[in-house]
Coordinates of C-alpha atoms and ligand atoms in Angstrom, one line a residue:
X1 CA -13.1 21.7 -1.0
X2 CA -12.3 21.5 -4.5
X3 CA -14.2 18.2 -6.7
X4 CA -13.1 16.6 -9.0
X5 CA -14.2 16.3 -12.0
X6 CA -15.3 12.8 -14.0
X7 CA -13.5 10.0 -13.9
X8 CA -13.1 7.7 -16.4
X9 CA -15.2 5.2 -17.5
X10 CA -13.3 2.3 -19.7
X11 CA -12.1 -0.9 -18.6
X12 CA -8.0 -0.7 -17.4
X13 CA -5.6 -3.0 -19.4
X14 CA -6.0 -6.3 -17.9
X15 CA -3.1 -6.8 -15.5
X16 CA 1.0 -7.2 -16.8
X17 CA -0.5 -8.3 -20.7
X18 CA -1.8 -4.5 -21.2
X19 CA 1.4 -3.4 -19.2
X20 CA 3.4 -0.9 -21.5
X21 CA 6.7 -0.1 -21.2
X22 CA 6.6 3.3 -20.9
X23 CA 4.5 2.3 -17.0
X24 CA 7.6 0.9 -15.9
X25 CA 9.5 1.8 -12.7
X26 CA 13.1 1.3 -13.6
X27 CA 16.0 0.7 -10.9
X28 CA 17.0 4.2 -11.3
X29 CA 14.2 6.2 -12.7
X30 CA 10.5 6.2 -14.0
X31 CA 8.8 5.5 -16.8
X32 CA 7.1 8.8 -18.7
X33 CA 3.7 6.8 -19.2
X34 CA 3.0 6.9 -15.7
X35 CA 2.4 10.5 -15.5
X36 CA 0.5 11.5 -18.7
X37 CA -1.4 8.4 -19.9
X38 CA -4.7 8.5 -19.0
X39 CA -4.9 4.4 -18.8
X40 CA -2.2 4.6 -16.4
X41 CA -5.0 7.2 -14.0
X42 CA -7.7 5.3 -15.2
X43 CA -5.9 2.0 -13.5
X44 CA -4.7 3.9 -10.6
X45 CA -8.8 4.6 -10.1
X46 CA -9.6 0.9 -10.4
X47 CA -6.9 -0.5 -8.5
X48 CA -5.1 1.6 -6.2
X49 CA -7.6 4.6 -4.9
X50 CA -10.6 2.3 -4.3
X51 CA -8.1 -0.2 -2.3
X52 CA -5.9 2.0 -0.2
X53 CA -6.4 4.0 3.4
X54 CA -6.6 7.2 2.4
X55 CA -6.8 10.7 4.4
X56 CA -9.7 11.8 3.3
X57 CA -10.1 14.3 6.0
X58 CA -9.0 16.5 9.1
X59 CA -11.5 15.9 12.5
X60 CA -10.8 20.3 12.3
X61 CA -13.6 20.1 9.3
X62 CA -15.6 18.5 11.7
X63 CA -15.4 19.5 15.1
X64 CA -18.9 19.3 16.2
X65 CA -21.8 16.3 16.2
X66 CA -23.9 17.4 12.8
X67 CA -20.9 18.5 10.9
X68 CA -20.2 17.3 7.6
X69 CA -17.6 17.3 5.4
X70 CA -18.0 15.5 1.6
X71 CA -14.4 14.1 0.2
X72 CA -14.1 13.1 -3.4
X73 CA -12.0 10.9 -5.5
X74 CA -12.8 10.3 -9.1
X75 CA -16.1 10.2 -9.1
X76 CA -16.4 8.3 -5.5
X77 CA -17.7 10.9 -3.2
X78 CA -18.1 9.9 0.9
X79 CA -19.6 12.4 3.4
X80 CA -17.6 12.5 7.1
X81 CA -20.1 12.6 9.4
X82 CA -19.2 13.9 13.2
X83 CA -22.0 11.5 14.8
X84 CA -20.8 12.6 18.4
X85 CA -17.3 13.6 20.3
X86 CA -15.7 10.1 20.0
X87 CA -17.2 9.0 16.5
X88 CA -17.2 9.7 12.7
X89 CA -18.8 7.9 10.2
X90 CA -18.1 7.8 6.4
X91 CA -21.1 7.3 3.9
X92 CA -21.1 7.0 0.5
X93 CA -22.7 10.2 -0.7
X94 CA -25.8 8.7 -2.2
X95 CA -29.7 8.8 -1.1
X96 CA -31.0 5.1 -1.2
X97 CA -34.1 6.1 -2.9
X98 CA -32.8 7.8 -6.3
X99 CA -29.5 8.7 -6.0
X100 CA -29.4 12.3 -5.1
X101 CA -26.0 13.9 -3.0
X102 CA -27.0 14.3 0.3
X103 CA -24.3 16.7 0.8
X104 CA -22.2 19.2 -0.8
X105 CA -19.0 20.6 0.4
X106 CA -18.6 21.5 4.2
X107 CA -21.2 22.4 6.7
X108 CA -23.8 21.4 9.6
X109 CA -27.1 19.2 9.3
X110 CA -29.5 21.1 10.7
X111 CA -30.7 19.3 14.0
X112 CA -28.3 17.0 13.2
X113 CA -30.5 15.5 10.8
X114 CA -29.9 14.4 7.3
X115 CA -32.6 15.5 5.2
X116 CA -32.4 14.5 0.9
X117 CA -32.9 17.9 -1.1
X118 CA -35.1 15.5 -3.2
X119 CA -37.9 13.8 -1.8
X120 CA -37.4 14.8 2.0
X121 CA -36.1 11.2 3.3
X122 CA -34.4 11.5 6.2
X123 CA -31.5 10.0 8.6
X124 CA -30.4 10.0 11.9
X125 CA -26.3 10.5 12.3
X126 CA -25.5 7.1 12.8
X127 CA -27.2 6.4 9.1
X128 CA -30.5 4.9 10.2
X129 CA -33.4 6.2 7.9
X130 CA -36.3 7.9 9.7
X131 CA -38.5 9.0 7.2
X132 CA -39.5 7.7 4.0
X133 CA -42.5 9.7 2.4
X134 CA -45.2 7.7 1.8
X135 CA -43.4 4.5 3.1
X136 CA -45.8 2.7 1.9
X137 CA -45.4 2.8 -1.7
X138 CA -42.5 1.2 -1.6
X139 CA -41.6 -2.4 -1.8
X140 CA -45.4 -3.2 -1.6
X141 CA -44.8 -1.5 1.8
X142 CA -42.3 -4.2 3.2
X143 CA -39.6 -1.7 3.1
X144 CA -36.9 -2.5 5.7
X145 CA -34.8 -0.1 7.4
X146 CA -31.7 -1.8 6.0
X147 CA -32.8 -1.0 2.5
X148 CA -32.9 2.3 3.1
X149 CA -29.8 2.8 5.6
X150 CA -27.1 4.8 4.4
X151 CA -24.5 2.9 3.3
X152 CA -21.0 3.1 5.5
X153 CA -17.4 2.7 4.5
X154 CA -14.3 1.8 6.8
X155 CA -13.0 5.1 8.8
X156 CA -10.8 4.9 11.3
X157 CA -9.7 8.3 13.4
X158 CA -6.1 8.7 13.8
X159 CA -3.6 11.5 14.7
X160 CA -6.7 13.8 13.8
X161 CA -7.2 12.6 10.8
X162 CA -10.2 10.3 9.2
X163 CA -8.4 7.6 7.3
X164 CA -11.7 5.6 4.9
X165 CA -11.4 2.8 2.7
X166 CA -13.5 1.8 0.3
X167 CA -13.8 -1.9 0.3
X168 CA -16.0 -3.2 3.2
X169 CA -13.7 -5.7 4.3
X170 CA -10.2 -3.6 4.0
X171 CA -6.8 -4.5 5.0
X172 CA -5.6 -3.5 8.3
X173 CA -5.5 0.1 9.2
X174 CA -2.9 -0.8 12.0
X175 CA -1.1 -2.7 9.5
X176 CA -0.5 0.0 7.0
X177 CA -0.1 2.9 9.3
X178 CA 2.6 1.3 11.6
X179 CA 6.0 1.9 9.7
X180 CA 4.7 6.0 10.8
X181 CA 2.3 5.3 13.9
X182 CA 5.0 6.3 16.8
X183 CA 5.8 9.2 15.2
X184 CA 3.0 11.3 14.0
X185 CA 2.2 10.4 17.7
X186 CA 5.9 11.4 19.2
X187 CA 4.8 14.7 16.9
X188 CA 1.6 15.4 18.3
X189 CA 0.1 15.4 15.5
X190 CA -3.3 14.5 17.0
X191 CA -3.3 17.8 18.7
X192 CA -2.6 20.6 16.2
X193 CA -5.5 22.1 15.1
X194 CA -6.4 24.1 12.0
X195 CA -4.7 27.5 11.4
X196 CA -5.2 27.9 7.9
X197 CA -6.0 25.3 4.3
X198 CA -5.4 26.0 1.0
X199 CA -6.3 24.2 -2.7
X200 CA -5.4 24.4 -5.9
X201 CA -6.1 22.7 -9.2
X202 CA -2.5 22.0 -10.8
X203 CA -1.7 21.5 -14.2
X204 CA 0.5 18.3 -13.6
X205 CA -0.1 14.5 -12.8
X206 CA -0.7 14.4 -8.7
X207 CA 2.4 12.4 -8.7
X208 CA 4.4 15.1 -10.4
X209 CA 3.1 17.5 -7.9
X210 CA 3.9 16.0 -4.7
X211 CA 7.3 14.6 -5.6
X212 CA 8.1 18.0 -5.9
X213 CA 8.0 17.7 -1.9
X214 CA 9.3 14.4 -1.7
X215 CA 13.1 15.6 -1.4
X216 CA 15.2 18.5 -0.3
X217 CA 17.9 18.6 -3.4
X218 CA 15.8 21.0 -5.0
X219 CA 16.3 23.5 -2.7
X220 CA 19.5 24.8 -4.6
X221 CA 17.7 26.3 -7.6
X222 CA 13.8 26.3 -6.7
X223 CA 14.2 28.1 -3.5
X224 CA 17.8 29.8 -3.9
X225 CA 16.7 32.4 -0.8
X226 CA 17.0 29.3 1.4
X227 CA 20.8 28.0 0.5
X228 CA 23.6 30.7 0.4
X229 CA 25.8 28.2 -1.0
X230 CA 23.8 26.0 -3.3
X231 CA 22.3 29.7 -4.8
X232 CA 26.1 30.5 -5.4
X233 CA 26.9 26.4 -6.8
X234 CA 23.7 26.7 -8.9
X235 CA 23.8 30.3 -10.4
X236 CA 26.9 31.4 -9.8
X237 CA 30.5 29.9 -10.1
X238 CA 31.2 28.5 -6.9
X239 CA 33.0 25.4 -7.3
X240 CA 31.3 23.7 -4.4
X241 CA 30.7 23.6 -0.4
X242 CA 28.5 23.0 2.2
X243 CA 25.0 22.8 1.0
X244 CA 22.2 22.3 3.2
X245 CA 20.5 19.8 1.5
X246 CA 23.7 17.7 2.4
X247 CA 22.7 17.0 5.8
X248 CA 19.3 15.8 4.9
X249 CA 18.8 11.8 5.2
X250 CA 16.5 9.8 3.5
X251 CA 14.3 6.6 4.8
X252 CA 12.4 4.7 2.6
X253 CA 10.0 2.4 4.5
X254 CA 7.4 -0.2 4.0
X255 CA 3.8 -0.1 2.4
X256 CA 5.6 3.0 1.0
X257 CA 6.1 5.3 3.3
X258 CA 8.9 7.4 3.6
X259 CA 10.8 10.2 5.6
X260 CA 13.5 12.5 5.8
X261 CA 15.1 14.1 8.1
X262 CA 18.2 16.2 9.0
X263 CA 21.0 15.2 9.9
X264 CA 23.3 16.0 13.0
X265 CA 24.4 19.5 11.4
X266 CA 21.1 21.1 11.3
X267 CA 20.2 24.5 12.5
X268 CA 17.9 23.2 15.8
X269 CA 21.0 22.2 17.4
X270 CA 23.0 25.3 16.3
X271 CA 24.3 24.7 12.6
X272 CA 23.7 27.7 10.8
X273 CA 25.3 27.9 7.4
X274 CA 27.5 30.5 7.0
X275 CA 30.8 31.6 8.3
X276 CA 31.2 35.0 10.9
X277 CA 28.5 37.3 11.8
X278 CA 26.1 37.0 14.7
X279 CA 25.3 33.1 15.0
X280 CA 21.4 34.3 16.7
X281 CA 20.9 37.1 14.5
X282 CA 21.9 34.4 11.1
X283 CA 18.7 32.3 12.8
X284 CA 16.6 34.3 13.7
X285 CA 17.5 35.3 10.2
X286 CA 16.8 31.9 8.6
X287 CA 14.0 31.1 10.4
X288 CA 12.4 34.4 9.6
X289 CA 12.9 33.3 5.7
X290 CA 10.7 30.3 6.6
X291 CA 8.4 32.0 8.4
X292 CA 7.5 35.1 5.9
X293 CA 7.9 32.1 3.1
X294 CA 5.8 29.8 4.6
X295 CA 3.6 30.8 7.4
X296 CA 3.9 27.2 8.1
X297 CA 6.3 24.7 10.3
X298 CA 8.3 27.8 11.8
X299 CA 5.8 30.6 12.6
X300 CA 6.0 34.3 13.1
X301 CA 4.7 33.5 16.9
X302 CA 8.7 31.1 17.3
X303 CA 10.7 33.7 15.6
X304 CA 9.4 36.0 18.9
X305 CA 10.9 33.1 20.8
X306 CA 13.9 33.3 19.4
X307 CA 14.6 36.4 19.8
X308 CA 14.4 36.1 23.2
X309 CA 17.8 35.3 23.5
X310 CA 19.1 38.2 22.3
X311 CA 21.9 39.2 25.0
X312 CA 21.7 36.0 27.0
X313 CA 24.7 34.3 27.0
X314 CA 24.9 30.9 25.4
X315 CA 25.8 28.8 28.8
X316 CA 29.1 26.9 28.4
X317 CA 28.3 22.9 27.1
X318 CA 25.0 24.4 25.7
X319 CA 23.9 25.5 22.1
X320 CA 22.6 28.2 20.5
X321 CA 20.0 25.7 19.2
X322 CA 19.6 24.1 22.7
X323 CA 18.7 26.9 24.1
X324 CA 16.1 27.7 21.2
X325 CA 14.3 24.3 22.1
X326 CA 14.3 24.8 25.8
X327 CA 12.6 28.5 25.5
X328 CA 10.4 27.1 22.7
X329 CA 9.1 23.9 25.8
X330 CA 9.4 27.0 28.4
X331 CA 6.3 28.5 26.3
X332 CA 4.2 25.9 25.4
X333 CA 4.6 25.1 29.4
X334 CA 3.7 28.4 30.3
X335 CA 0.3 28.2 27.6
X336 CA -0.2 24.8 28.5
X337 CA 0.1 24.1 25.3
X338 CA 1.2 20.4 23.6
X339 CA 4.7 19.7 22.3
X340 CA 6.3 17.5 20.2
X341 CA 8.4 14.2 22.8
X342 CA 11.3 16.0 23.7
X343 CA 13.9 12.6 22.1
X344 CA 16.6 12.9 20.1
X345 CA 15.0 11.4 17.7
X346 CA 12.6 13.2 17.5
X347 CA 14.1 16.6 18.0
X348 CA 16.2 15.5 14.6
X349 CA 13.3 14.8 12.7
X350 CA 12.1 18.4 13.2
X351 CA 12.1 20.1 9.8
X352 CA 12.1 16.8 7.9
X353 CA 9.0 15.1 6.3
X354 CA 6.7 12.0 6.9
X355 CA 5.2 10.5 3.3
X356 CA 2.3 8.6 4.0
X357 CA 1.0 5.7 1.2
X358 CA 0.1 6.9 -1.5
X359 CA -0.7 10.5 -1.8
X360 CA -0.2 12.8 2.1
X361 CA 2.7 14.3 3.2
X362 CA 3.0 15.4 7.0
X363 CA 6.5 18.2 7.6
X364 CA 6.0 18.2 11.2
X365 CA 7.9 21.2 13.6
X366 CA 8.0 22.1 17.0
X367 CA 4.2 22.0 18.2
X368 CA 3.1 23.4 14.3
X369 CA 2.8 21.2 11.0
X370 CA 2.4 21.5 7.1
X371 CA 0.6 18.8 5.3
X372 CA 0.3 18.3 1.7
X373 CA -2.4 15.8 -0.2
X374 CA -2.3 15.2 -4.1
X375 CA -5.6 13.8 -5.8
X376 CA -5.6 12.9 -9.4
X377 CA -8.4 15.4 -11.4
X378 CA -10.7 13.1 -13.4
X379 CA -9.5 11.2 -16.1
X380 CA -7.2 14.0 -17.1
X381 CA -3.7 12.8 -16.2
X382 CA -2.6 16.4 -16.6
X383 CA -4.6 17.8 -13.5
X384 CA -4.8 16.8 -9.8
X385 CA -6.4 18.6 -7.1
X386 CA -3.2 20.1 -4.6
X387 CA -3.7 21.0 -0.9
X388 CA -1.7 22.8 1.6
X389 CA -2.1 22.6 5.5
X390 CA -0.7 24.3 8.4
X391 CA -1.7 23.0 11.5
X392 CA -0.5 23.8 15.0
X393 CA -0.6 23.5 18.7
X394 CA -2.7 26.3 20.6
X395 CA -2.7 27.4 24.3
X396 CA -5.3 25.6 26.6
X397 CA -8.6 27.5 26.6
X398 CA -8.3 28.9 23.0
X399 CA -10.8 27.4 20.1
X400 CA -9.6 26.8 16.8
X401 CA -11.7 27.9 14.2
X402 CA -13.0 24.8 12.0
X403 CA -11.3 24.2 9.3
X404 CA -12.8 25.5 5.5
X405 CA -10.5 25.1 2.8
X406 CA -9.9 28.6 0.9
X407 CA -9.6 28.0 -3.0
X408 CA -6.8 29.5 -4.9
X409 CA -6.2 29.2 -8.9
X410 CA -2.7 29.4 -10.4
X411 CA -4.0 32.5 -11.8
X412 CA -3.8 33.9 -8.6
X413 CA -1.4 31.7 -7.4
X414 CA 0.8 35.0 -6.0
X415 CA -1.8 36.4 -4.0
X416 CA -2.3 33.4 -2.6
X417 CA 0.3 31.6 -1.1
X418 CA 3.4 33.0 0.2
X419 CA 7.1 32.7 -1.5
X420 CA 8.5 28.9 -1.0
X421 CA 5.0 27.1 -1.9
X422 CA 5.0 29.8 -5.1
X423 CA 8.4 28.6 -6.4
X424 CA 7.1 24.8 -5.9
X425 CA 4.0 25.7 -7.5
X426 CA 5.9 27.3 -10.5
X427 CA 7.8 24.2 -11.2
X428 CA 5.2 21.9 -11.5
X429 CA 3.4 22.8 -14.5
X430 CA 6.9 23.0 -16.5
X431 CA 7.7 19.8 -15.1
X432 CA 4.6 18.4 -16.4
X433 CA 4.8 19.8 -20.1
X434 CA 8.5 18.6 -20.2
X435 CA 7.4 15.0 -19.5
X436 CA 5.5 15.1 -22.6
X437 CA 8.4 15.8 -25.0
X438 CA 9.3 12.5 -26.0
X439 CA 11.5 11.8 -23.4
X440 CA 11.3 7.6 -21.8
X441 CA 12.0 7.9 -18.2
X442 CA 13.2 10.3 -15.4
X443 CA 16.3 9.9 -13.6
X444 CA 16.1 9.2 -9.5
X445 CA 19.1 10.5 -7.4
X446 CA 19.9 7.0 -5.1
X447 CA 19.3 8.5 -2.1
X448 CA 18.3 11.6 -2.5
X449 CA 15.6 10.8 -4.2
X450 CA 14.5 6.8 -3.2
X451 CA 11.2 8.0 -1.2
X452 CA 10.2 8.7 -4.5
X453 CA 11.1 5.5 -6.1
X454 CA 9.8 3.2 -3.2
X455 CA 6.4 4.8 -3.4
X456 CA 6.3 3.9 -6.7
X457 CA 7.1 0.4 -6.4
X458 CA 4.5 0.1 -3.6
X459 CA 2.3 1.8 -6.2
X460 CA 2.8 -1.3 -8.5
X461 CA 2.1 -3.6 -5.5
X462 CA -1.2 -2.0 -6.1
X463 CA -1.7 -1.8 -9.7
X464 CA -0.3 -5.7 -10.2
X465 CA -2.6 -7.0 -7.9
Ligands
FES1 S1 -33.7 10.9 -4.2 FE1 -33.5 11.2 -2.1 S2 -35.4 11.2 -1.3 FE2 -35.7 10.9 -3.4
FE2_2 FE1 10.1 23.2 -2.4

C-alpha cells in the first residue's frame, strides 16, 4: 500500500472565526480554498479523518489469522490484524515500549506472533503483551500487562470491509452506514473477493480526484468511446439527442452518502443507444468497450455470456436485456456462485454508484465491483493517495488470491491501467492546476452533480463541529 507522507503539524483556525471565504460551500458551487489550501487539509486532519468511519481496509488483505495489513492517514498509522476467522482487530501502529512500527505494509506474523524489530517485545493477536525483555527493569518491576497492551481502535467488519475509527468512544457504526446498509448487502458486496488493486499518487486534492467519479455527465468528453451521441454533441456539430448520461438519476442521502443509478432506459433491460444494426451485436459491442476499458464491473468472463445468445430468439414479452440477466443467474447457478438480489431495484442500480461518507466509492455490477478510495497525501493539498478495486464473485471451490495492492505512478500511468480509468486519470491533474488560477468557486450541475455538493456539506458538519 502506498503511505503517506507527513502531515501537518500547526494548529487549524479555530472554528467559523478562522473560516475564510474561499472554504465555503455555496448553493450552487464550491469554494476554490477547499481544494488547495493546506489549512483547509490540515483541518480536514484534525476534524474530519480522526472522527469519521472510515474503510480502511478489504478482509481480501487479510484472509488468514496472522495476516496483517498497516492503513495510513496523515501520519495515523493502524495495523488490521486477522486474530481468527470471525475477528479483526485494529491497533495503532506503535510499540508501547519506544515507539517503534510494529508493522510495515502487508504480510503474516510469523506464528502468529507480533514481535517489535526493536527490542524483541512481543504480542499475542488479540494485543496482550507476552514478553518484555528484562521485565523487570521496568516500572521498578510493577509493570502491568495493561501498560504494555497494544492499544485498539473501533473496527467493525462489514460487507467485507474493516470500517475503524479513531476515537474510542465513536458514533454509531450502524448509524452512519444505514442510508447504504441494504444495499451493499442486496449487492453482495460481502462476497466478492479480490481480483485485482491498484494505487496511485495523484497530483490533485483527494476531493478533486474522486469527484471526478462522483457523476456520469462527464462521460460526453472524458470518455467519448462510451457515448456515440454525446462524442458527436461534444466534438462535433450535432445539435443534440439522446445522451446516455440522460438516463442516469442522482440520490443524495444522509451522513453524505450518495448514489446514482440508471434510469429505466438503460442497456440491462435492452436500451442500447443507437438506431439499426444488430441490437445483440451493438451490446455485446458496448459491453466489450467496458470490458477491454475497464477490466472491472462488466468482465471479459459476461461478455462470453452474452454472446450466448447469439441466434436465440428474443422470446415474445421478453428483452434482449432480460434474457442477458437470466443467462448471467443461469451461470452463477451453475458455479454456485453468489449474485446480486434479483429486485427491480436492484437490477436498476446495476451500473450506477454507491458514495460512502467521506472518501469510498462502491460501482457495484452483476456478481463483480469497482471501488475507489481517495486519501489526502500529507499536508500537501496537491496530492492524495488514489485506489482502484475490482472485486468479484467466484465459483464455489475456487480461492481468491489475497489481495496486495500493485503500485502504479502517473508516469506509467498507460501501462498501468486500462483506457476509461486513463482518461479519468488524465483529467485530474489539469483539474487541479486550473483550480489554482484565481478562479472563486466551481459551478455544480443541480442534479447532475448534488452527490458532490451534499458530501460537502456533510463535510462541514464535520469541520464545524
Ligand atoms: S521499541 Fe519496541 S521493543 Fe523497544
Ligand atoms: Fe470517468
Amino acid at each position: 500500500m502506498q503511505t503517506a507522507s507527513a502531515p501537518p503539524t500547526a494548529a487549524p483556525p479555530a472554528g467559523q472565526a478562522g473560516w475564510p471565504s474561499s472554504w465555503t460551500t455555496f448553493p450552487h458551487g464550491i469554494g476554490v480554498g477547499r481544494y488547495i489550501d493546506a489549512d483547509f487539509a490540515r483541518l480536514e486532519y484534525e476534524k474530519l479523518w480522526k472522527k469519521v468511519w472510515q474503510v480502511a481496509a478489504r478482509l481480501d488483505e487479510i484472509p488468514q489469522a496472522g495476516d496483517y495489513t498497516v492503513y495510513e492517514i496523515g501520519d495515523q498509522s493502524v495495523m488490521l490484524v486477522r486474530v481468527d476467522a470471525q475477528t479483526v482487530k485494529a491497533y495503532r501502529n506503535a510499540c508501547p515500549h519506544r515507539g517503534t512500527s510494529l508493522a510495515d505494509g502487508c504480510g503474516s506474523f510469523p506464528n502468529q506472533r507480533i514481535v517489535c524489530p526493536f527490542h524483541g517485545w512481543r504480542w499475542d493477536l488479540n494485543g496482550n503483551n507476552k514478553l518484555v525483555l528484562d521485565r523487570h527493569e521496568f516500572r521498578d518491576g510493577k509493570l502491568q500487562d495493561g501498560d504494555v497492551a497494544l492499544r485498539q481502535l473501533p473496527a467493525v467488519v462489514f460487507a467485507g470491509f474493516v470500517f475503524i475509527h479513531f476515537q474510542p468512544s465513536p458514533p454509531s457504526f450502524d448509524d452512519y452506514i444505514a442510508p447504504v446498509r441494504q444495499w451493499l448487502e442486496d449487492f453482495a458486496i460481502g462476497q466478492m473477493r479480490h481480483y485485482w488493486w491498484k494505487s496511485i499518487r495523484i497530483p490533485a486534492n483527494w476531493k478533486v480526484a474522486q469527484e471526478a467519479f462522483m457523476e456520469a455527465y462527464h462521460v460526453p468528453a472524458t470518455h467519448p468511446q462510451l457515448d456515440e451521441v454525446g462524442r458527436e454533441i461534444v466534438f462535433g456539430d450535432r445539435p443534440g439527442g439522446e445522451m446516455g448520461h440522460h438516463n442516469v438519476h442522482y440520490e443524495a442521502m444522509p451522513n453524505g452518502h450518495g448514489r446514482f443509478f440508471a434510469g429505466p432506459k438503460k442497456p440491462m433491460t435492452g436500451h442500447v443507444q443507437g438506431g439499426s444494426g444488430d441490437l445483440l451485436e451493438k451490446m455485446i459491442a458496448r459491453l466489450s468497450l467496458n470490458a477491454d476499458g475497464m477490466d472491472a464491473m462488466i468482465l471479459q468472463e459476461d461478455v462470453e455470456v452474452l454472446k450466448t445468445l447469439r441466434g436465440q430468439p428474443v422470446p415474445a414479452g421478453s428483452s434482449l436485456g432480460e434474457e442477458y440477466i437470466k443467462a448471467l443467474y443461469r451461470r452463477a447457478a451453475e458455479q454456485r456462485r453468489p449474485m446480486p438480489k434479483m429486485t427491480p431495484e436492484v437490477l436498476g442500480s446495476w451500473g450506477g454508484e454507491f458514495f460512502l461518507f467521506p472518501n469510498f466509492l462502491v460501482l457495484p455490477n452483476a456478481g463483480n465491483c469497482e471501488f475507489y478510495r481517495s486519501r489526502p497525501d500529507g499536508n500537501n493539498p496537491d496530492s492524495c493517495i488514489f485506489e482502484v478495486y475490482s472485486s468479484k464473485t467466484y465459483p464455489a471451490g475456487i480461492e481468491p488470491p489475497r489481495a496486495r495492492v500493485e503500485p502504479v505512478t502517473m508516469e506509467t500511468r498507460k501501462e498501468g491501467f486500462l483506457l476509461v480509468p486513463q482518461q479519468d486519470l488524465g483529467n485530474i491533474p489539469r483539474i487541479q492546476k486550473g483550480l489554482h488560477q484565481g478562479m472563486r468557486q466551481t459551478w455544480l450541475g443541480k442534479e447532475q452533480e448534488k452527490i458532490i455538493l451534499n458530501m460537502h456539506r456533510e463535510l462541514d458538519r464535520y469541520l464545524k463541529a
